[in-house]
Amino acid sequence: TQLLEQSPQFLSIQEGENLTVYCNSSSVFSSLQWYRQEPGEGPVLLVTVVTGGEVKKLKRLTFQFGDARKDSSLHITAAQTGDTGLYLCAGGDNYGQNFVFGPGTRLSVLP
Amino acid sequence: GAVVSQHPSRVICKSGTSVKIECRSLDFQATTMFWYRQFPKQSLMLMATSNEGSKATYEQGVEKDKFLINHASLTLSTLTVTSAHPEDSSFYICSAVDEKLFFGSGTQLSVL
């Protein structure tokens, strides 16, 4: 059974600080996706990484896929209150049909 | 990106009634859709995989007769919560695959 772990589970920081959240597994994934979910809404896709060692940047967010495609990290620079939410990672298989979700990191950015 | 529409966004019903939630892929065909349940401040819990033209695959512990799933077309899957009780109150979310996984906006079910 493929499992994804995320750390930390909860994170509360001040606006302007930097942070990194992690997504780890003992399994290899063909792709890995990061989502952000706000209360009362569905998750919104932030990025998909598919190549080992790949780094993608989305404004203040930097995503990295581990060389072995078993882990990923999300780094946020100069966090803003609008970054508050539940960050989920999901690993996909070769067929792009089966996804395994991590338990999420709940981020609170305080003004 | 692809769009998944989920309706209704919020429903309040009396105990014992049935509630249907619709999940539509608006600009792509989805042979597979997924249904999740989410409790407050927790992550997504996969309930079942909905397969177009065949029976849904339920996760362990999810009652098939309680949560009826129908995937009659390539763009529509429905989840019916039958004889709903207060413990069924939750946030239900669907998703569909179009190379990547896209989510509906969720349905908040409150059973009185």
XYZ file of N, CA and C in Angstrom:
669
model
N 0.841 -1.193 0.000
C 0.000 0.000 0.000
C 0.876 1.242 0.000
N 0.583 2.130 -0.940
C 1.352 3.357 -0.986
C 0.817 4.318 0.061
N 1.714 4.935 0.805
C 1.320 5.902 1.812
C 2.138 7.168 1.643
N 1.486 8.286 1.879
C 2.165 9.567 1.856
C 2.083 10.186 3.243
N 3.182 10.683 3.720
C 3.218 11.395 4.987
C 3.537 12.853 4.726
N 2.938 13.717 5.511
C 3.221 15.136 5.387
C 3.640 15.687 6.744
N 4.578 16.612 6.691
C 5.026 17.255 7.920
C 5.362 18.710 7.650
N 5.155 19.580 8.616
C 4.450 19.282 9.861
C 2.949 19.141 9.618
N 2.251 18.664 10.593
C 0.811 18.520 10.474
C 0.132 19.876 10.621
N 0.657 20.675 11.525
C 0.138 22.021 11.754
C 1.315 22.998 11.778
N 1.083 24.191 11.280
C 2.133 25.205 11.266
C 1.487 26.579 11.381
N 1.927 27.330 12.363
C 1.415 28.679 12.551
C 2.594 29.637 12.556
N 2.575 30.588 11.645
C 3.700 31.513 11.520
C 3.196 32.937 11.362
N 4.123 33.873 11.471
C 3.791 35.280 11.276
C 3.948 35.643 9.802
N 3.163 36.583 9.386
C 3.276 37.077 8.020
C 4.714 37.536 7.765
N 5.239 37.199 6.577
C 6.599 37.596 6.224
C 7.637 36.512 6.448
N 7.305 35.523 7.241
C 8.239 34.421 7.480
C 8.256 33.443 6.304
N 9.320 32.652 6.262
C 9.438 31.589 5.258
C 9.094 30.260 5.909
N 8.663 29.317 5.089
C 8.336 27.998 5.629
C 8.511 26.938 4.560
N 8.700 25.710 5.034
C 8.784 24.559 4.131
C 7.940 23.436 4.698
N 7.147 22.826 3.849
C 6.394 21.634 4.240
C 6.839 20.479 3.371
N 6.718 19.292 3.943
C 7.292 18.117 3.293
C 6.236 17.044 3.049
N 6.512 16.298 2.003
C 5.649 15.180 1.618
C 6.561 14.001 1.341
N 6.410 12.928 2.097
C 7.351 11.805 1.996
C 6.630 10.481 1.841
N 7.293 9.586 1.124
C 6.746 8.243 0.933
C 7.885 7.257 0.751
N 7.581 6.008 0.993
C 8.557 4.954 0.698
C 8.353 4.427 -0.712
N 7.300 4.929 -1.364
C 6.976 4.463 -2.712
C 7.380 5.496 -3.752
N 7.589 5.023 -4.961
C 7.899 5.895 -6.091
C 6.601 6.281 -6.794
N 6.475 7.545 -7.120
C 5.291 8.019 -7.818
C 5.668 8.553 -9.196
N 4.791 8.350 -10.145
C 5.020 8.883 -11.480
C 4.840 10.390 -11.496
N 3.973 10.888 -10.654
C 3.766 12.324 -10.552
C 3.353 12.665 -9.136
N 3.528 13.909 -8.797
C 3.108 14.357 -7.474
C 2.466 15.727 -7.616
N 1.352 15.879 -6.963
C 0.605 17.122 -7.064
C 0.485 17.766 -5.686
N 0.471 19.082 -5.682
C 0.209 19.848 -4.472
C -1.085 20.638 -4.652
N -1.893 20.626 -3.597
C -3.159 21.342 -3.600
C -3.222 22.249 -2.369
N -4.011 23.307 -2.495
C -4.365 24.116 -1.326
C -5.878 24.141 -1.209
N -6.350 23.932 0.001
C -7.780 23.932 0.231
C -8.126 24.951 1.307
N -9.097 25.778 1.010
C -9.598 26.730 1.996
C -10.902 26.188 2.577
N -11.251 26.601 3.790
C -12.449 26.057 4.448
C -13.698 26.183 3.584
N -14.445 25.095 3.492
C -15.699 25.121 2.755
C -15.557 25.066 1.249
N -14.345 24.813 0.773
C -14.128 24.736 -0.668
C -13.368 23.472 -1.014
N -13.393 23.117 -2.302
C -12.615 21.970 -2.737
C -11.150 22.335 -2.910
N -10.265 21.348 -2.888
C -8.841 21.622 -3.106
C -8.597 22.196 -4.497
N -7.638 23.067 -4.575
C -7.258 23.680 -5.849
C -5.837 23.252 -6.185
N -5.668 22.754 -7.395
C -4.353 22.286 -7.824
C -3.373 23.453 -7.925
N -2.209 23.296 -7.293
C -1.159 24.317 -7.367
C -0.130 23.939 -8.423
N 0.313 22.693 -8.385
C 1.381 22.299 -9.299
C 1.419 20.778 -9.423
N 1.954 20.313 -10.539
C 2.252 18.896 -10.734
C 3.724 18.772 -11.095
N 4.423 17.880 -10.426
C 5.819 17.603 -10.771
C 5.922 16.147 -11.188
N 6.721 15.912 -12.219
C 6.788 14.553 -12.770
C 8.210 14.021 -12.903
N 9.193 14.901 -12.924
C 10.573 14.478 -13.160
C 11.377 14.553 -11.859
N 12.112 13.491 -11.551
C 12.944 13.494 -10.359
C 13.892 14.678 -10.355
N 13.938 15.401 -9.231
C 14.797 16.569 -9.127
C 14.177 17.846 -9.659
N 12.990 17.728 -10.197
C 12.327 18.890 -10.808
C 12.003 19.953 -9.765
N 12.197 21.198 -10.157
C 11.855 22.344 -9.314
C 10.919 23.247 -10.110
N 9.797 23.592 -9.498
C 8.863 24.520 -10.142
C 8.574 25.675 -9.201
N 8.470 26.849 -9.807
C 8.178 28.035 -8.996
C 6.860 28.641 -9.429
N 6.068 29.019 -8.435
C 4.791 29.666 -8.667
C 4.769 30.877 -7.753
N 5.247 32.011 -8.277
C 5.363 33.252 -7.503
C 6.216 32.987 -6.261
N 5.674 33.037 -5.088
C 6.447 32.862 -3.852
C 6.542 31.392 -3.431
N 5.963 30.515 -4.205
C 5.959 29.099 -3.862
C 6.961 28.355 -4.730
N 7.794 27.530 -4.095
C 8.769 26.717 -4.812
C 8.518 25.255 -4.472
N 8.319 24.457 -5.480
C 8.033 23.036 -5.321
C 9.217 22.237 -5.839
N 9.563 21.188 -5.115
C 10.659 20.331 -5.558
C 10.240 18.875 -5.446
N 10.588 18.106 -6.451
C 10.341 16.669 -6.483
C 11.675 16.000 -6.223
N 11.716 15.065 -5.294
C 12.956 14.398 -4.968
C 13.515 13.614 -6.145
N 14.827 13.422 -6.137
C 15.488 12.716 -7.240
C 14.894 11.330 -7.463
N 14.539 10.668 -6.376
C 14.001 9.311 -6.474
C 12.491 9.297 -6.660
N 11.885 10.459 -6.741
C 10.427 10.607 -6.928
C 9.639 9.944 -5.802
N 10.185 10.046 -4.592
C 9.477 9.516 -3.432
C 9.051 10.637 -2.475
N 9.593 11.823 -2.683
C 9.287 12.884 -1.743
C 9.246 14.227 -2.462
N 8.647 15.173 -1.789
C 8.529 16.498 -2.375
C 8.487 17.529 -1.262
N 8.834 18.743 -1.612
C 8.751 19.828 -0.635
C 8.106 21.045 -1.274
N 7.493 21.829 -0.417
C 6.877 23.098 -0.826
C 7.443 24.180 0.078
N 8.095 25.136 -0.529
C 8.676 26.242 0.230
C 7.917 27.517 -0.110
N 7.509 28.232 0.912
C 6.829 29.511 0.710
C 7.713 30.618 1.272
N 7.970 31.578 0.451
C 8.795 32.734 0.849
C 7.891 33.902 1.237
N 8.237 34.553 2.334
C 7.482 35.742 2.768
C 5.989 35.462 2.796
N 5.597 34.546 3.656
C 4.197 34.100 3.708
C 3.244 35.271 3.935
N 2.078 35.137 3.343
C 1.023 36.133 3.492
C -0.202 35.467 4.119
N -1.075 36.267 4.678
C -2.269 35.699 5.322
C -3.109 34.912 4.323
N -3.050 35.294 3.071
C -3.787 34.578 2.026
C -3.255 33.198 1.748
N -2.089 32.862 2.288
C -1.524 31.522 2.109
C -2.133 30.533 3.097
N -2.891 31.016 4.033
C -3.518 30.149 5.025
C -4.404 29.116 4.349
N -4.288 27.871 4.804
C -5.108 26.807 4.235
C -4.524 25.441 4.522
N -5.180 24.441 3.991
C -4.711 23.058 4.114
C -3.955 22.700 2.844
N -2.702 22.304 2.984
C -1.874 21.937 1.842
C -1.801 20.409 1.760
N -2.233 19.901 0.637
C -2.275 18.464 0.424
C -1.332 18.071 -0.705
N -0.618 16.964 -0.501
C 0.134 16.410 -1.617
C -0.545 15.109 -2.036
N -0.432 14.788 -3.299
C -1.039 13.574 -3.822
C -0.095 12.943 -4.831
N 0.154 11.646 -4.670
C 1.016 10.919 -5.583
C 0.184 10.148 -6.584
N 0.624 10.192 -7.848
C -0.108 9.515 -8.909
C 0.685 8.364 -9.505
N -0.044 7.392 -10.039
C 0.613 6.237 -10.647
C 0.847 6.474 -12.135
N 1.373 5.454 -12.800
C 1.707 5.576 -14.225
C 0.500 5.879 -15.095
N -0.643 5.430 -14.663
C -1.832 5.560 -15.497
C -2.569 6.870 -15.239
N -2.139 7.595 -14.216
C -2.787 8.861 -13.912
C -4.204 8.712 -13.416
N -4.533 7.532 -12.932
C -5.899 7.310 -12.466
C -5.979 7.113 -10.959
N -4.944 6.608 -10.378
C -4.956 6.320 -8.946
C -4.083 7.325 -8.214
N -4.675 8.001 -7.249
C -3.944 9.002 -6.493
C -4.009 8.683 -5.010
N -2.886 8.861 -4.360
C -2.801 8.675 -2.917
C -2.581 10.037 -2.289
N -3.381 10.374 -1.277
C -3.279 11.679 -0.641
C -2.540 11.593 0.682
N -1.784 12.619 0.942
C -1.211 12.784 2.257
C -2.259 13.345 3.205
N -1.973 13.347 4.499
C -2.934 13.831 5.495
C -3.048 15.349 5.544
N -2.121 16.036 4.882
C -2.228 17.488 4.821
C -1.419 18.216 5.870
N -1.047 19.429 5.538
C -0.425 20.367 6.484
C -1.334 21.569 6.589
N -1.756 21.859 7.804
C -2.652 23.001 8.007
C -1.821 24.222 8.391
N -1.781 25.179 7.493
C -0.955 26.377 7.666
C -1.819 27.569 8.072
N -1.386 28.246 9.105
C -2.018 29.497 9.522
C -0.970 30.594 9.484
N -1.229 31.612 8.697
C -0.328 32.753 8.628
C -1.006 33.913 9.334
N -0.382 34.358 10.391
C -0.974 35.389 11.235
C -0.504 36.775 10.828
N -1.389 37.759 10.884
C -1.002 39.115 10.477
C -0.079 39.760 11.503
N -7.228 25.136 -16.682
C -7.330 23.744 -16.294
C -8.748 23.224 -16.420
N -8.891 21.926 -16.247
C -10.213 21.316 -16.337
C -11.118 21.803 -15.221
N -12.428 21.749 -15.475
C -13.398 22.229 -14.498
C -14.303 21.091 -14.072
N -14.434 20.942 -12.778
C -15.356 19.974 -12.198
C -16.393 20.747 -11.393
N -17.624 20.519 -11.724
C -18.717 21.236 -11.063
C -19.445 20.304 -10.112
N -19.665 20.750 -8.909
C -20.355 19.941 -7.912
C -21.556 20.721 -7.396
N -22.673 20.006 -7.276
C -23.922 20.656 -6.880
C -24.767 19.726 -6.028
N -25.423 20.176 -4.964
C -25.411 21.556 -4.485
C -24.171 21.840 -3.638
N -23.932 23.067 -3.327
C -22.791 23.432 -2.491
C -23.116 23.252 -1.017
N -24.411 23.330 -0.725
C -24.823 23.186 0.672
C -26.234 22.619 0.699
N -26.461 21.665 1.573
C -27.805 21.098 1.696
C -28.070 20.770 3.157
N -29.277 21.112 3.566
C -29.741 20.795 4.913
C -30.969 19.919 4.755
N -30.987 18.790 5.439
C -32.122 17.892 5.291
C -32.509 17.288 6.639
N -33.687 16.715 6.664
C -34.158 16.058 7.880
C -33.636 14.632 7.932
N -33.489 14.134 9.108
C -33.042 12.759 9.295
C -34.010 11.796 8.623
N -33.474 10.818 7.905
C -34.309 9.833 7.230
C -34.529 10.107 5.753
N -34.216 11.299 5.324
C -34.377 11.621 3.902
C -33.107 11.266 3.145
N -33.230 11.232 1.816
C -32.081 10.946 0.962
C -31.636 12.209 0.239
N -30.360 12.321 0.026
C -29.783 13.510 -0.604
C -28.901 13.076 -1.758
N -29.083 13.728 -2.905
C -28.258 13.420 -4.077
C -27.300 14.568 -4.351
N -26.046 14.211 -4.569
C -25.014 15.198 -4.900
C -24.492 14.872 -6.293
N -24.388 15.893 -7.137
C -23.943 15.694 -8.502
C -22.523 16.215 -8.708
N -21.789 15.501 -9.525
C -20.429 15.898 -9.879
C -20.301 15.812 -11.399
N -20.000 16.932 -12.026
C -19.915 16.987 -13.479
C -18.546 17.468 -13.943
N -18.021 16.796 -14.964
C -16.824 17.304 -15.631
C -17.321 18.161 -16.789
N -16.977 19.435 -16.778
C -17.598 20.371 -17.709
C -16.928 20.412 -19.076
N -15.644 20.216 -19.141
C -14.959 20.367 -20.420
C -14.078 19.175 -20.765
N -14.377 18.044 -20.142
C -13.641 16.838 -20.481
C -14.473 15.633 -20.068
N -14.102 14.486 -20.598
C -14.793 13.261 -20.242
C -14.010 12.532 -19.155
N -14.722 12.044 -18.187
C -14.076 11.387 -17.053
C -14.640 9.987 -16.871
N -13.847 8.982 -17.222
C -14.303 7.616 -17.004
C -14.233 7.252 -15.533
N -13.419 7.976 -14.806
C -13.268 7.718 -13.377
C -13.435 9.005 -12.594
N -14.242 8.930 -11.575
C -14.391 10.044 -10.640
C -14.240 9.490 -9.226
N -13.896 10.345 -8.317
C -13.665 9.930 -6.943
C -14.558 10.736 -6.002
N -15.009 10.075 -4.952
C -15.800 10.749 -3.920
C -15.060 10.670 -2.586
N -15.019 11.829 -1.923
C -14.324 11.941 -0.655
C -15.262 12.502 0.394
N -14.871 12.233 1.628
C -15.552 12.834 2.765
C -14.490 13.544 3.588
N -14.844 14.681 4.119
C -13.872 15.439 4.896
C -14.533 15.977 6.154
N -13.971 15.628 7.292
C -14.443 16.153 8.565
C -13.688 17.438 8.875
N -14.265 18.270 9.722
C -13.640 19.571 10.006
C -12.167 19.457 10.392
N -11.373 20.264 9.750
C -9.946 20.371 10.029
C -9.193 19.065 9.811
N -9.735 18.210 8.969
C -9.039 16.973 8.640
C -8.835 16.874 7.128
N -8.037 15.904 6.732
C -7.751 15.722 5.310
C -8.890 14.977 4.629
N -8.706 14.722 3.345
C -9.718 14.027 2.567
C -9.682 12.532 2.857
N -10.859 11.938 2.929
C -10.948 10.499 3.100
C -11.655 9.933 1.876
N -10.945 9.112 1.104
C -11.532 8.542 -0.093
C -12.645 7.580 0.298
N -13.825 7.791 -0.287
C -14.953 6.913 -0.008
C -15.075 5.828 -1.071
N -14.996 6.274 -2.334
C -15.228 5.330 -3.418
C -14.707 5.880 -4.725
N -14.458 4.961 -5.640
C -14.071 5.306 -6.999
C -15.243 4.989 -7.896
N -15.680 5.987 -8.624
C -16.840 5.850 -9.499
C -16.371 5.571 -10.918
N -16.834 4.482 -11.489
C -16.408 4.069 -12.824
C -17.590 4.128 -13.787
N -17.406 4.847 -14.874
C -18.479 4.998 -15.853
C -18.896 3.653 -16.411
N -20.171 3.364 -16.325
C -20.706 2.147 -16.904
C -20.531 0.898 -16.076
N -19.973 1.027 -14.897
C -19.808 -0.152 -14.046
C -19.987 0.241 -12.583
N -19.933 -0.760 -11.730
C -20.143 -0.498 -10.310
C -18.981 0.275 -9.706
N -19.324 1.058 -8.716
C -18.293 1.809 -8.013
C -17.486 0.882 -7.111
N -16.272 1.289 -6.871
C -15.405 0.551 -5.950
C -15.337 1.320 -4.643
N -15.773 0.688 -3.562
C -15.854 1.365 -2.275
C -14.640 1.046 -1.412
N -14.225 2.025 -0.656
C -13.143 1.818 0.302
C -13.672 1.029 1.506
N -12.754 0.404 2.168
C -13.124 -0.402 3.328
C -13.810 0.466 4.375
N -14.923 -0.035 4.892
C -15.644 0.683 5.921
C -16.733 1.600 5.407
N -16.815 1.776 4.100
C -17.851 2.640 3.522
C -19.026 1.766 3.095
N -20.211 2.106 3.583
C -21.385 1.284 3.315
C -21.925 1.545 1.908
N -21.938 0.517 1.095
C -22.395 0.652 -0.283
C -23.868 1.019 -0.355
N -24.666 0.463 0.529
C -26.106 0.725 0.477
C -26.446 2.091 1.055
N -25.530 2.642 1.797
C -25.735 3.945 2.400
C -25.356 5.058 1.427
N -24.280 4.845 0.741
C -23.754 5.845 -0.190
C -23.797 5.253 -1.596
N -24.890 5.543 -2.286
C -25.094 5.005 -3.625
C -24.414 5.891 -4.664
N -23.625 5.255 -5.504
C -22.908 6.010 -6.537
C -23.343 5.522 -7.900
N -23.650 6.488 -8.750
C -24.038 6.188 -10.119
C -23.217 7.029 -11.068
N -22.607 6.372 -12.050
C -21.760 7.082 -13.022
C -22.275 6.717 -14.394
N -23.419 7.287 -14.747
C -24.149 6.869 -15.938
C -23.593 7.442 -17.234
N -22.818 8.510 -17.147
C -22.256 9.080 -18.373
C -20.809 9.484 -18.110
N -20.124 9.884 -19.163
C -18.714 10.230 -19.045
C -18.490 11.596 -18.397
N -19.582 12.293 -18.105
C -19.436 13.616 -17.513
C -20.193 13.786 -16.206
N -20.844 12.722 -15.730
C -21.663 12.885 -14.536
C -21.572 11.680 -13.617
N -21.276 11.955 -12.364
C -21.360 10.942 -11.315
C -22.211 11.517 -10.197
N -23.030 10.686 -9.594
C -23.855 11.156 -8.485
C -23.614 10.302 -7.249
N -23.680 10.941 -6.116
C -23.582 10.278 -4.817
C -24.882 10.540 -4.083
N -25.575 9.475 -3.730
C -26.813 9.620 -2.979
C -26.606 9.088 -1.567
N -26.819 9.945 -0.606
C -26.756 9.542 0.796
C -28.164 9.123 1.176
N -28.359 7.841 1.375
C -29.703 7.339 1.633
C -30.011 7.336 3.126
N -31.273 7.635 3.444
C -31.721 7.654 4.826
C -30.675 8.350 5.724
N -30.450 9.577 5.403
C -29.378 10.320 6.077
C -29.651 10.491 7.570
N -28.602 10.427 8.342
C -28.667 10.654 9.780
C -27.661 11.729 10.170
N -27.807 12.306 11.340
C -26.880 13.386 11.739
C -25.408 13.023 11.616
N -25.075 11.766 11.838
C -23.657 11.374 11.732
C -23.141 11.396 10.299
N -24.055 11.510 9.329
C -23.641 11.632 7.931
C -23.286 13.068 7.568
N -23.561 13.977 8.471
C -23.225 15.387 8.221
C -21.722 15.499 8.010
N -21.364 16.126 6.902
C -19.941 16.215 6.555
C -19.787 17.045 5.292
N -18.559 17.252 4.905
C -18.225 17.925 3.647
C -17.852 16.840 2.651
N -18.593 16.770 1.549
C -18.358 15.748 0.541
C -17.770 16.415 -0.707
N -16.711 15.810 -1.238
C -16.017 16.390 -2.397
C -15.830 15.321 -3.465
N -15.977 15.725 -4.715
C -15.707 14.805 -5.812
C -14.490 15.297 -6.588
N -13.898 14.390 -7.330
C -12.798 14.780 -8.210
C -12.828 13.925 -9.459
N -12.181 14.421 -10.490
C -12.104 13.691 -11.750
C -10.717 13.886 -12.335
N -10.321 12.924 -13.154
C -8.979 12.943 -13.723
C -9.011 13.406 -15.171
N -8.214 14.428 -15.481
C -7.968 14.849 -16.853
C -6.463 15.070 -16.931
N -5.719 13.990 -17.008
C -4.269 13.951 -16.843
C -3.886 14.273 -15.398
N -4.495 15.275 -14.850
C -4.287 15.612 -13.446
C -5.619 15.467 -12.723
N -5.569 15.586 -11.405
C -6.772 15.423 -10.599
C -7.367 16.790 -10.323
N -8.642 16.960 -10.660
C -9.323 18.226 -10.411
C -10.522 17.983 -9.506
N -10.755 18.917 -8.611
C -11.786 18.754 -7.603
C -12.995 19.638 -7.841
N -14.142 19.139 -7.407
C -15.317 19.987 -7.296
C -15.183 20.892 -6.094
N -16.137 21.774 -5.930
C -16.065 22.765 -4.857
C -16.625 22.255 -3.537
N -17.141 21.019 -3.546
C -17.600 20.420 -2.306
C -19.058 20.688 -1.993
N -19.623 19.796 -1.184
C -21.006 19.919 -0.718
C -21.024 19.756 0.787
N -21.522 20.756 1.475
C -21.652 20.678 2.918
C -23.032 20.117 3.244
N -23.072 18.922 3.785
C -24.330 18.276 4.136
C -24.557 18.393 5.636
N -25.710 18.896 5.990
C -26.103 18.987 7.395
C -27.421 18.244 7.556
N -27.410 17.220 8.386
C -28.608 16.419 8.620
C -29.142 16.744 10.010
N -30.382 17.192 10.049
C -30.960 17.629 11.328
C -31.663 16.482 12.041
